[in-house]
Amino acid sequence: MSTHASMFPSLLRLHRATVVWLTSWWRLLQFAALILARAVAPSTYRRDNHRALASHLVLGTAPNILWFCVLSALISLVIIRIVVVTATSYGLSGYALEMVVRVLVLELIPLTAALFVALRSTLPAGVEFAQRRLAAAAAAPAGSAGPAADPGEALRCEFYPRASAGIFAVWLLAAVSCILTLVLAYLVIYGFTPYALPGYTRVVGQIFNPAVALILMLKIFFFSLAVGIIPLASSYYDAAANPFAARLRSTHGLADMVRMFSVILLIEAASLMGNYY
C-alpha cells in the first residue's frame, strides 16, 4: 500500500513533465506553420510592412557580418594551417584541400553561422518578448486577463520580421563565410598564383557534386529555420494558457536554447549521414 502511495507522486510529476514537453513541441510546430504561412501571404509584403521588415533584416545582419567574417577568417586560417602542416608531415599533402573543404565549408561554417546568429539575435529577442509578456501580465489588474493583443498583428509586426531576420542572417553569413574560406584555402595552400586555379576548381568541383551541394543547402535552410523560429515560439503563446509552465518562466531562455541545440544536432547528424553513408 505504501509503495503504491509513494509511486503516485512520481507518476504525477512524470505526467506533468510529459504534458509540458509535448505542449512545447506542439506549439513550436504551430508557430512554425504560422511563420511559413505568413511568409507566403501577400499581405505580409504590403507597402506599410516594408519598412519594418527591411529594418529588421538590416539590423539582424549588418552588425554581425563584419565580426563574423573576421572570426571565421581567423578560425579558418588556423584550421587550414593545421590541416596543411599535418597532411604534409604524413605525406598526404594532396588531400589537404579536400579535408579543408569538407571540414570547414561543409560542416563547421554553417554550424558556426547558425549558432552565432542565435546567440546574437534570436535568443535575446525571444527572451525580450517573454519578459515583456510577463511584465504586462504582472501589471494587469487582479482577476483580469491583461491587455488583449491581436495575435495576428503581433505575428505580422513583431515576430515574423525578427524570425525572417534570423533566417536571412544565417543564409548570408553562411554564404559569405563559405566563399571567404574557399579563397583563404587557395591562398594558404597555393599562394598568390593563378596557375593552380584549374586544379583547385577541379578538386572543389569534385567535392561539391549535386548530392553534396543539395545536402549543404538543405542543412543551411533547416539551420536557419531552427535559429529563426525556435527561440521565438514559446514567447508567442501566453504562459498562462499552460497550467504547468509557470515554474519554467525563470528558465525560459535556457529551455529554448536546449530545444534549439537539440534540433541543430539532429540536422547535423542527418547531414553527416547523407554525406558519408
Short mmCIF file of C-alpha atoms in Angstrom, two decimals:
data_model
loop_
_atom_site.label_atom_id
_atom_site.label_comp_id
_atom_site.label_asym_id
_atom_site.label_seq_id
_atom_site.Cartn_x
_atom_site.Cartn_y
_atom_site.Cartn_z
CA MET A 1 0.00 0.00 0.00
CA SER A 2 2.76 2.43 0.94
CA THR A 3 4.69 1.51 -2.19
CA HIS A 4 1.76 2.42 -4.42
CA ALA A 5 1.27 5.64 -2.49
CA SER A 6 4.91 6.63 -2.91
CA MET A 7 4.83 5.90 -6.64
CA PHE A 8 1.81 8.11 -7.28
CA PRO A 9 3.62 11.49 -6.83
CA SER A 10 6.43 10.32 -9.12
CA LEU A 11 3.98 9.25 -11.78
CA LEU A 12 2.13 12.54 -11.43
CA ARG A 13 5.36 14.52 -11.87
CA LEU A 14 6.25 12.40 -14.89
CA HIS A 15 2.82 13.01 -16.37
CA ARG A 16 3.11 16.77 -15.87
CA ALA A 17 6.61 16.87 -17.36
CA THR A 18 5.41 14.86 -20.36
CA VAL A 19 2.47 17.23 -20.87
CA VAL A 20 4.77 20.26 -20.71
CA TRP A 21 7.23 18.67 -23.15
CA LEU A 22 4.56 17.65 -25.66
CA THR A 23 2.80 21.01 -25.39
CA SER A 24 6.01 22.95 -26.02
CA TRP A 25 6.83 20.94 -29.15
CA TRP A 26 3.25 21.13 -30.43
CA ARG A 27 3.25 24.91 -30.00
CA LEU A 28 6.60 25.06 -31.74
CA LEU A 29 5.14 23.27 -34.76
CA GLN A 30 2.11 25.57 -34.70
CA PHE A 31 4.30 28.66 -34.59
CA ALA A 32 6.48 27.35 -37.43
CA ALA A 33 3.36 26.79 -39.54
CA LEU A 34 2.16 30.33 -38.77
CA ILE A 35 5.53 31.82 -39.75
CA LEU A 36 5.68 29.85 -43.00
CA ALA A 37 2.08 30.80 -43.81
CA ARG A 38 2.89 34.43 -43.13
CA ALA A 39 5.92 34.17 -45.41
CA VAL A 40 3.78 33.24 -48.41
CA ALA A 41 0.89 35.60 -47.61
CA PRO A 42 0.76 38.62 -49.98
CA SER A 43 -0.39 40.90 -47.14
CA THR A 44 2.97 40.44 -45.42
CA TYR A 45 4.72 42.41 -48.15
CA ARG A 46 2.36 45.34 -48.39
CA ARG A 47 3.81 48.83 -48.51
CA ASP A 48 3.10 49.54 -44.83
CA ASN A 49 5.11 46.45 -43.80
CA HIS A 50 8.16 47.04 -45.99
CA ARG A 51 9.90 49.44 -43.63
CA ALA A 52 9.62 47.23 -40.52
CA LEU A 53 10.65 44.08 -42.39
CA ALA A 54 13.61 45.77 -44.11
CA SER A 55 14.69 47.38 -40.84
CA HIS A 56 14.81 44.05 -39.03
CA LEU A 57 16.64 42.38 -41.92
CA VAL A 58 19.33 45.07 -41.88
CA LEU A 59 19.63 45.25 -38.09
CA GLY A 60 19.79 41.48 -37.82
CA THR A 61 22.53 41.12 -40.44
CA ALA A 62 24.64 44.25 -40.83
CA PRO A 63 26.06 44.43 -37.26
CA ASN A 64 27.02 40.75 -37.39
CA ILE A 65 28.50 40.25 -40.83
CA LEU A 66 31.80 42.08 -40.23
CA TRP A 67 32.54 40.44 -36.88
CA PHE A 68 31.53 37.02 -38.08
CA CYS A 69 33.67 37.30 -41.22
CA VAL A 70 36.67 38.31 -39.11
CA LEU A 71 36.03 35.49 -36.64
CA SER A 72 35.50 32.87 -39.35
CA ALA A 73 38.59 34.06 -41.24
CA LEU A 74 40.80 33.73 -38.16
CA ILE A 75 39.42 30.30 -37.28
CA SER A 76 39.68 29.17 -40.90
CA LEU A 77 43.31 30.28 -41.18
CA VAL A 78 44.26 28.39 -38.04
CA ILE A 79 42.45 25.20 -39.08
CA ILE A 80 43.72 25.36 -42.66
CA ARG A 81 47.29 25.76 -41.45
CA ILE A 82 46.95 22.86 -39.02
CA VAL A 83 45.46 20.59 -41.68
CA VAL A 84 48.09 21.51 -44.29
CA VAL A 85 51.03 21.00 -41.91
CA THR A 86 49.62 17.72 -40.60
CA ALA A 87 48.89 16.38 -44.09
CA THR A 88 52.36 17.36 -45.32
CA SER A 89 54.07 15.69 -42.37
CA TYR A 90 52.29 12.42 -43.20
CA GLY A 91 52.88 12.70 -46.93
CA LEU A 92 49.22 13.39 -47.68
CA SER A 93 49.51 16.94 -48.97
CA GLY A 94 47.39 16.04 -51.99
CA TYR A 95 44.41 15.50 -49.71
CA ALA A 96 44.84 18.71 -47.68
CA LEU A 97 42.49 20.80 -49.81
CA GLU A 98 39.74 18.18 -49.75
CA MET A 99 39.98 17.85 -45.96
CA VAL A 100 39.86 21.62 -45.52
CA VAL A 101 36.78 21.99 -47.72
CA ARG A 102 34.93 19.10 -46.12
CA VAL A 103 35.72 20.10 -42.54
CA LEU A 104 35.24 23.85 -42.83
CA VAL A 105 32.85 24.58 -45.68
CA LEU A 106 30.58 21.56 -45.35
CA GLU A 107 30.47 21.23 -41.57
CA LEU A 108 31.91 23.94 -39.34
CA ILE A 109 31.00 27.17 -41.16
CA PRO A 110 27.21 26.54 -41.45
CA LEU A 111 27.05 25.34 -37.85
CA THR A 112 29.04 28.34 -36.61
CA ALA A 113 26.87 30.78 -38.57
CA ALA A 114 23.68 29.32 -37.10
CA LEU A 115 24.98 29.44 -33.52
CA PHE A 116 26.36 32.96 -33.99
CA VAL A 117 23.01 34.32 -35.21
CA ALA A 118 21.16 32.50 -32.43
CA LEU A 119 23.34 33.89 -29.66
CA ARG A 120 23.49 37.40 -31.11
CA SER A 121 19.92 37.92 -32.35
CA THR A 122 17.14 35.38 -31.98
CA LEU A 123 17.70 34.06 -28.47
CA PRO A 124 17.87 37.59 -26.96
CA ALA A 125 14.75 38.54 -28.96
CA GLY A 126 12.86 35.54 -27.57
CA VAL A 127 13.84 36.37 -24.00
CA GLU A 128 12.84 40.01 -24.58
CA PHE A 129 9.39 39.02 -25.83
CA ALA A 130 8.88 36.63 -22.91
CA GLN A 131 9.87 39.26 -20.34
CA ARG A 132 7.60 41.81 -22.00
CA ARG A 133 4.63 39.42 -21.86
CA LEU A 134 5.29 38.53 -18.22
CA ALA A 135 5.63 42.21 -17.28
CA ALA A 136 2.33 43.00 -18.99
CA ALA A 137 0.64 40.11 -17.18
CA ALA A 138 2.05 41.26 -13.82
CA ALA A 139 0.91 44.85 -14.40
CA ALA A 140 -2.65 43.79 -15.25
CA PRO A 141 -5.27 44.18 -12.51
CA ALA A 142 -6.05 41.12 -10.42
CA GLY A 143 -8.69 38.92 -11.96
CA SER A 144 -8.33 40.41 -15.43
CA ALA A 145 -6.79 38.76 -18.48
CA GLY A 146 -4.48 41.68 -19.12
CA PRO A 147 -4.27 43.75 -22.29
CA ALA A 148 -5.80 41.90 -25.22
CA ALA A 149 -3.31 41.95 -28.03
CA ASP A 150 -4.19 40.77 -31.51
CA PRO A 151 -2.10 37.61 -32.12
CA GLY A 152 -2.21 38.12 -35.88
CA GLU A 153 -0.99 41.69 -35.57
CA ALA A 154 1.80 40.67 -33.18
CA LEU A 155 2.83 37.90 -35.54
CA ARG A 156 2.90 40.24 -38.54
CA CYS A 157 4.56 43.25 -36.92
CA GLU A 158 6.92 41.74 -34.33
CA PHE A 159 7.51 38.01 -34.60
CA TYR A 160 7.65 37.48 -38.34
CA PRO A 161 10.17 40.31 -39.04
CA ARG A 162 12.52 39.01 -36.34
CA ALA A 163 12.18 35.41 -37.48
CA SER A 164 12.84 36.47 -41.08
CA ALA A 165 15.87 38.47 -39.97
CA GLY A 166 17.31 35.42 -38.19
CA ILE A 167 16.69 33.15 -41.18
CA PHE A 168 18.18 35.63 -43.65
CA ALA A 169 21.19 36.28 -41.41
CA VAL A 170 22.07 32.58 -41.32
CA TRP A 171 21.84 32.38 -45.12
CA LEU A 172 24.00 35.44 -45.69
CA LEU A 173 26.65 34.71 -43.06
CA ALA A 174 26.99 31.10 -44.18
CA ALA A 175 27.31 32.05 -47.86
CA VAL A 176 29.83 34.85 -47.31
CA SER A 177 31.96 32.86 -44.87
CA CYS A 178 32.00 29.77 -47.12
CA ILE A 179 33.25 31.86 -50.05
CA LEU A 180 35.80 33.56 -47.81
CA THR A 181 37.03 30.18 -46.53
CA LEU A 182 37.43 28.84 -50.08
CA VAL A 183 39.52 31.90 -51.01
CA LEU A 184 41.67 31.60 -47.89
CA ALA A 185 42.19 27.89 -48.51
CA TYR A 186 43.51 28.63 -52.01
CA LEU A 187 45.84 31.37 -50.79
CA VAL A 188 47.23 29.32 -47.89
CA ILE A 189 47.79 26.15 -49.93
CA TYR A 190 48.88 27.58 -53.29
CA GLY A 191 49.86 31.17 -52.55
CA PHE A 192 49.30 34.21 -54.75
CA THR A 193 49.50 32.43 -58.09
CA PRO A 194 46.80 31.96 -60.75
CA TYR A 195 48.36 28.82 -62.19
CA ALA A 196 46.92 26.47 -59.56
CA LEU A 197 43.37 27.67 -60.17
CA PRO A 198 42.36 24.88 -62.63
CA GLY A 199 43.47 22.13 -60.25
CA TYR A 200 41.83 23.91 -57.33
CA THR A 201 38.49 24.30 -59.11
CA ARG A 202 38.64 20.65 -60.23
CA VAL A 203 39.08 19.37 -56.65
CA VAL A 204 36.38 21.69 -55.28
CA GLY A 205 34.03 20.70 -58.08
CA GLN A 206 34.56 17.02 -57.34
CA ILE A 207 33.68 17.62 -53.69
CA PHE A 208 30.57 19.68 -54.45
CA ASN A 209 28.75 17.13 -56.53
CA PRO A 210 24.95 17.63 -56.86
CA ALA A 211 24.15 15.47 -53.83
CA VAL A 212 26.64 17.20 -51.51
CA ALA A 213 25.59 20.66 -52.70
CA LEU A 214 21.92 19.82 -52.11
CA ILE A 215 22.64 18.50 -48.62
CA LEU A 216 24.62 21.66 -47.79
CA MET A 217 21.81 23.94 -48.95
CA LEU A 218 19.19 21.93 -47.09
CA LYS A 219 21.32 21.96 -43.93
CA ILE A 220 21.71 25.73 -44.04
CA PHE A 221 17.99 26.11 -44.74
CA PHE A 222 16.92 23.96 -41.80
CA PHE A 223 19.57 25.56 -39.56
CA SER A 224 18.07 28.95 -40.39
CA LEU A 225 14.54 27.75 -39.61
CA ALA A 226 15.67 26.35 -36.26
CA VAL A 227 17.52 29.54 -35.35
CA GLY A 228 14.80 31.90 -36.56
CA ILE A 229 11.72 30.11 -35.22
CA ILE A 230 12.50 28.11 -32.08
CA PRO A 231 13.67 30.99 -29.80
CA LEU A 232 10.52 32.97 -30.62
CA ALA A 233 7.94 30.19 -30.49
CA SER A 234 7.38 29.94 -26.75
CA SER A 235 7.22 33.74 -26.45
CA TYR A 236 4.30 33.93 -28.87
CA TYR A 237 1.92 31.93 -26.67
CA ASP A 238 0.65 33.09 -23.33
CA ALA A 239 2.25 31.11 -20.49
CA ALA A 240 -0.98 31.35 -18.51
CA ALA A 241 -2.65 29.04 -21.02
CA ASN A 242 -0.42 26.20 -19.82
CA PRO A 243 -1.01 25.49 -16.12
CA PHE A 244 2.23 23.53 -15.85
CA ALA A 245 4.51 26.14 -17.44
CA ALA A 246 4.59 28.71 -14.63
CA ARG A 247 7.56 27.06 -12.96
CA LEU A 248 9.52 27.28 -16.22
CA ARG A 249 9.36 31.08 -16.50
CA SER A 250 12.76 31.61 -14.92
CA THR A 251 14.36 29.12 -17.33
CA HIS A 252 12.62 30.36 -20.49
CA GLY A 253 15.78 31.25 -22.42
CA LEU A 254 17.60 28.11 -21.27
CA ALA A 255 14.74 25.85 -22.39
CA ASP A 256 14.66 27.49 -25.82
CA MET A 257 18.41 27.15 -26.13
CA VAL A 258 18.36 23.45 -25.28
CA ARG A 259 15.49 22.84 -27.69
CA MET A 260 17.24 24.71 -30.50
CA PHE A 261 20.58 22.97 -29.93
CA SER A 262 18.88 19.56 -29.98
CA VAL A 263 17.23 20.33 -33.32
CA ILE A 264 20.52 21.63 -34.77
CA LEU A 265 22.26 18.48 -33.56
CA LEU A 266 19.68 16.30 -35.31
CA ILE A 267 20.07 18.29 -38.53
CA GLU A 268 23.86 17.98 -38.37
CA ALA A 269 23.64 14.24 -37.74
CA ALA A 270 21.29 13.82 -40.72
CA SER A 271 23.66 15.78 -42.98
CA LEU A 272 26.63 13.68 -41.88
CA MET A 273 24.71 10.52 -42.68
CA GLY A 274 23.79 11.92 -46.08
CA ASN A 275 27.36 12.94 -46.90
CA TYR A 276 29.31 9.94 -45.65
CA TYR A 277 26.97 6.94 -45.62
#
